[in-house]
């Protein structure tokens, strides 16, 4: 089974049993009881769901086997290995930009004089096209600003059309994130 998990800078996992320090392609085995949120190696099958468990700056694809218990948005396994590390910052910035662009028209109708989201999107895209220290700093700020604007606009959509609009927005976001990850992995010469 494939999955996604966030790790600390040193590739240790804060929430797995025994606070494992991971290495790429090295299988780890958990012995003893297996329990979601308590014991074993944890991950999410869906990358979007893994965003609920950001416990560090490094985002990895994993493979799990052995005994596996599933919850609504995560699983725990007795055996797991890191398959590849994702380019977290590029994916996060691209995803924030996609979400912000998706809701920008609605935001600008409601707040026609507020150019911060548009400026943030443009700064983030500048960094994506030509990474530099100055552009990176602007992109980080822009990504957060764009994400907040997207969240605000999505919240407006939820109020307006309730759960149908919200479900459609979440489905759209999941699809976008999957697409971005696949493109970034392809650029790295890997497959999802």
Short mmCIF file of C-alpha atoms in Angstrom, two decimals:
data_model
loop_
_atom_site.label_atom_id
_atom_site.label_comp_id
_atom_site.label_asym_id
_atom_site.label_seq_id
_atom_site.Cartn_x
_atom_site.Cartn_y
_atom_site.Cartn_z
CA UNK A 1 0.00 0.00 0.00
CA UNK A 2 1.27 3.47 -0.87
CA UNK A 3 0.98 6.43 1.44
CA UNK A 4 2.26 9.87 2.38
CA UNK A 5 3.76 11.17 5.62
CA UNK A 6 5.56 14.21 6.97
CA UNK A 7 8.84 13.90 8.87
CA UNK A 8 11.13 16.12 10.90
CA UNK A 9 14.16 17.74 9.23
CA UNK A 10 16.39 14.80 10.29
CA UNK A 11 13.85 12.30 8.82
CA UNK A 12 12.65 11.24 12.26
CA UNK A 13 8.96 10.73 12.84
CA UNK A 14 7.50 12.30 15.90
CA UNK A 15 4.35 10.20 16.03
CA UNK A 16 5.44 6.70 15.08
CA UNK A 17 6.34 4.09 17.64
CA UNK A 18 9.86 4.53 18.98
CA UNK A 19 10.34 7.85 17.10
CA UNK A 20 12.03 6.16 14.16
CA UNK A 21 14.74 7.90 12.15
CA UNK A 22 13.97 6.91 8.56
CA UNK A 23 16.23 6.22 5.58
CA UNK A 24 15.11 5.95 1.97
CA UNK A 25 14.38 2.37 0.83
CA UNK A 26 15.02 0.87 4.28
CA UNK A 27 12.13 -1.22 5.60
CA UNK A 28 11.23 -0.75 9.26
CA UNK A 29 9.32 -3.33 11.28
CA UNK A 30 7.09 -2.66 14.23
CA UNK A 31 6.54 -5.46 16.70
CA UNK A 32 3.86 -5.57 19.34
CA UNK A 33 0.34 -4.26 19.24
CA UNK A 34 -0.81 -2.13 16.33
CA UNK A 35 -3.19 0.76 17.06
CA UNK A 36 -4.07 3.89 15.12
CA UNK A 37 -2.59 7.01 16.76
CA UNK A 38 -0.85 4.84 19.34
CA UNK A 39 1.45 2.11 18.01
CA UNK A 40 2.95 1.33 14.60
CA UNK A 41 3.99 3.32 11.52
CA UNK A 42 1.46 5.92 10.37
CA UNK A 43 0.71 7.55 7.01
CA UNK A 44 -2.23 8.64 4.84
CA UNK A 45 -3.20 6.96 1.58
CA UNK A 46 -4.21 10.28 0.06
CA UNK A 47 -1.70 13.15 -0.08
CA UNK A 48 -4.49 15.64 0.67
CA UNK A 49 -5.31 13.78 3.88
CA UNK A 50 -1.64 13.80 4.88
CA UNK A 51 -1.83 17.61 5.02
CA UNK A 52 -3.77 17.16 8.27
CA UNK A 53 -0.64 15.61 9.80
CA UNK A 54 2.19 18.01 9.01
CA UNK A 55 4.67 17.08 11.76
CA UNK A 56 7.77 18.38 10.03
CA UNK A 57 9.05 20.00 6.85
CA UNK A 58 9.86 16.84 4.87
CA UNK A 59 7.09 15.08 2.95
CA UNK A 60 7.62 11.52 1.76
CA UNK A 61 5.87 8.83 -0.20
CA UNK A 62 5.91 5.54 1.67
CA UNK A 63 5.13 1.92 1.03
CA UNK A 64 3.51 -0.17 3.75
CA UNK A 65 2.94 -3.88 4.15
CA UNK A 66 2.27 -6.44 6.84
CA UNK A 67 -0.69 -5.85 9.11
CA UNK A 68 -2.47 -2.58 8.27
CA UNK A 69 -5.31 -0.85 10.11
CA UNK A 70 -7.19 1.96 8.35
CA UNK A 71 -9.01 4.99 9.66
CA UNK A 72 -10.94 7.58 7.63
CA UNK A 73 -7.83 9.57 6.65
CA UNK A 74 -4.81 7.60 7.85
CA UNK A 75 -3.52 4.10 8.40
CA UNK A 76 -1.02 2.33 10.61
CA UNK A 77 1.19 -0.56 9.49
CA UNK A 78 3.64 -3.02 10.94
CA UNK A 79 6.12 -2.50 8.07
CA UNK A 80 6.97 0.66 6.18
CA UNK A 81 9.69 2.24 4.08
CA UNK A 82 10.27 5.65 2.54
CA UNK A 83 10.05 5.42 -1.24
CA UNK A 84 10.89 9.01 -2.16
CA UNK A 85 10.98 12.48 -0.71
CA UNK A 86 8.67 14.99 -2.32
CA UNK A 87 9.80 18.57 -3.11
CA UNK A 88 7.61 19.92 -0.31
CA UNK A 89 8.08 23.63 -0.86
CA UNK A 90 7.49 23.52 -4.64
CA UNK A 91 4.37 21.40 -4.20
CA UNK A 92 3.04 23.60 -1.39
CA UNK A 93 3.59 26.80 -3.36
CA UNK A 94 2.09 25.35 -6.55
CA UNK A 95 -0.91 24.05 -4.62
CA UNK A 96 -1.45 27.39 -2.85
CA UNK A 97 -1.23 29.21 -6.17
CA UNK A 98 -3.69 26.80 -7.82
CA UNK A 99 -6.19 27.17 -4.96
CA UNK A 100 -5.82 30.95 -4.87
CA UNK A 101 -6.21 31.27 -8.65
CA UNK A 102 -9.27 29.00 -8.48
CA UNK A 103 -11.02 31.38 -6.08
CA UNK A 104 -9.47 34.72 -7.11
CA UNK A 105 -12.43 35.88 -9.22
CA UNK A 106 -14.84 35.35 -6.34
CA UNK A 107 -12.49 37.13 -3.95
CA UNK A 108 -12.01 40.11 -6.28
CA UNK A 109 -15.77 40.47 -6.80
CA UNK A 110 -16.25 40.64 -3.05
CA UNK A 111 -13.12 42.77 -2.39
CA UNK A 112 -12.35 44.64 -5.64
CA UNK A 113 -9.73 46.94 -4.11
CA UNK A 114 -7.72 44.23 -2.34
CA UNK A 115 -4.84 43.27 -4.63
CA UNK A 116 -2.90 41.25 -2.03
CA UNK A 117 -4.02 37.81 -3.28
CA UNK A 118 -3.19 38.66 -6.92
CA UNK A 119 0.19 40.11 -5.87
CA UNK A 120 0.87 37.05 -3.73
CA UNK A 121 0.07 34.70 -6.60
CA UNK A 122 2.38 36.61 -8.93
CA UNK A 123 5.23 36.58 -6.37
CA UNK A 124 4.82 32.85 -5.85
CA UNK A 125 4.78 32.18 -9.59
CA UNK A 126 7.92 34.29 -9.97
CA UNK A 127 9.71 32.09 -7.44
CA UNK A 128 8.46 28.89 -9.11
CA UNK A 129 9.82 30.08 -12.46
CA UNK A 130 13.11 31.43 -11.14
CA UNK A 131 13.95 30.41 -7.57
CA UNK A 132 16.12 32.89 -5.69
CA UNK A 133 16.48 33.74 -2.00
CA UNK A 134 14.55 37.00 -2.38
CA UNK A 135 11.84 35.40 -4.51
CA UNK A 136 11.66 32.47 -2.08
CA UNK A 137 10.94 34.76 0.84
CA UNK A 138 8.26 36.55 -1.17
CA UNK A 139 6.85 33.21 -2.33
CA UNK A 140 6.54 31.85 1.21
CA UNK A 141 4.67 34.94 2.30
CA UNK A 142 2.65 34.85 -0.88
CA UNK A 143 1.76 31.20 -0.52
CA UNK A 144 0.35 31.73 2.96
CA UNK A 145 -1.52 34.83 1.87
CA UNK A 146 -2.88 33.10 -1.22
CA UNK A 147 -3.91 30.06 0.79
CA UNK A 148 -5.74 32.23 3.33
CA UNK A 149 -7.51 34.06 0.53
CA UNK A 150 -8.45 30.76 -1.09
CA UNK A 151 -9.74 29.49 2.23
CA UNK A 152 -11.76 32.65 2.71
CA UNK A 153 -13.26 32.44 -0.76
CA UNK A 154 -13.93 28.73 -0.36
CA UNK A 155 -15.63 29.53 2.93
CA UNK A 156 -17.80 32.03 1.08
CA UNK A 157 -18.67 29.35 -1.44
CA UNK A 158 -19.58 27.02 1.41
CA UNK A 159 -21.89 29.61 2.96
CA UNK A 160 -23.52 30.33 -0.38
CA UNK A 161 -24.17 26.82 -1.55
CA UNK A 162 -23.50 24.83 1.61
CA UNK A 163 -22.16 21.31 1.45
CA UNK A 164 -22.47 20.71 -2.31
CA UNK A 165 -20.11 23.58 -3.12
CA UNK A 166 -17.76 22.60 -0.31
CA UNK A 167 -17.62 18.98 -1.50
CA UNK A 168 -16.92 20.12 -5.05
CA UNK A 169 -14.15 22.44 -3.81
CA UNK A 170 -12.47 19.69 -1.76
CA UNK A 171 -12.70 17.29 -4.72
CA UNK A 172 -11.13 19.94 -6.96
CA UNK A 173 -8.33 20.55 -4.44
CA UNK A 174 -7.60 16.82 -4.11
CA UNK A 175 -7.39 16.48 -7.89
CA UNK A 176 -5.08 19.49 -8.18
CA UNK A 177 -2.75 18.22 -5.46
CA UNK A 178 -2.54 14.76 -7.08
CA UNK A 179 -1.76 16.37 -10.45
CA UNK A 180 0.94 18.64 -8.98
CA UNK A 181 2.60 15.75 -7.15
CA UNK A 182 2.59 13.60 -10.30
CA UNK A 183 4.16 16.45 -12.31
CA UNK A 184 6.84 17.09 -9.69
CA UNK A 185 7.68 13.38 -9.46
CA UNK A 186 7.91 13.21 -13.26
CA UNK A 187 10.30 16.19 -13.20
CA UNK A 188 12.42 14.27 -10.69
CA UNK A 189 12.34 11.20 -12.96
CA UNK A 190 10.14 9.21 -10.58
CA UNK A 191 6.62 7.88 -10.77
CA UNK A 192 3.80 8.08 -8.27
#
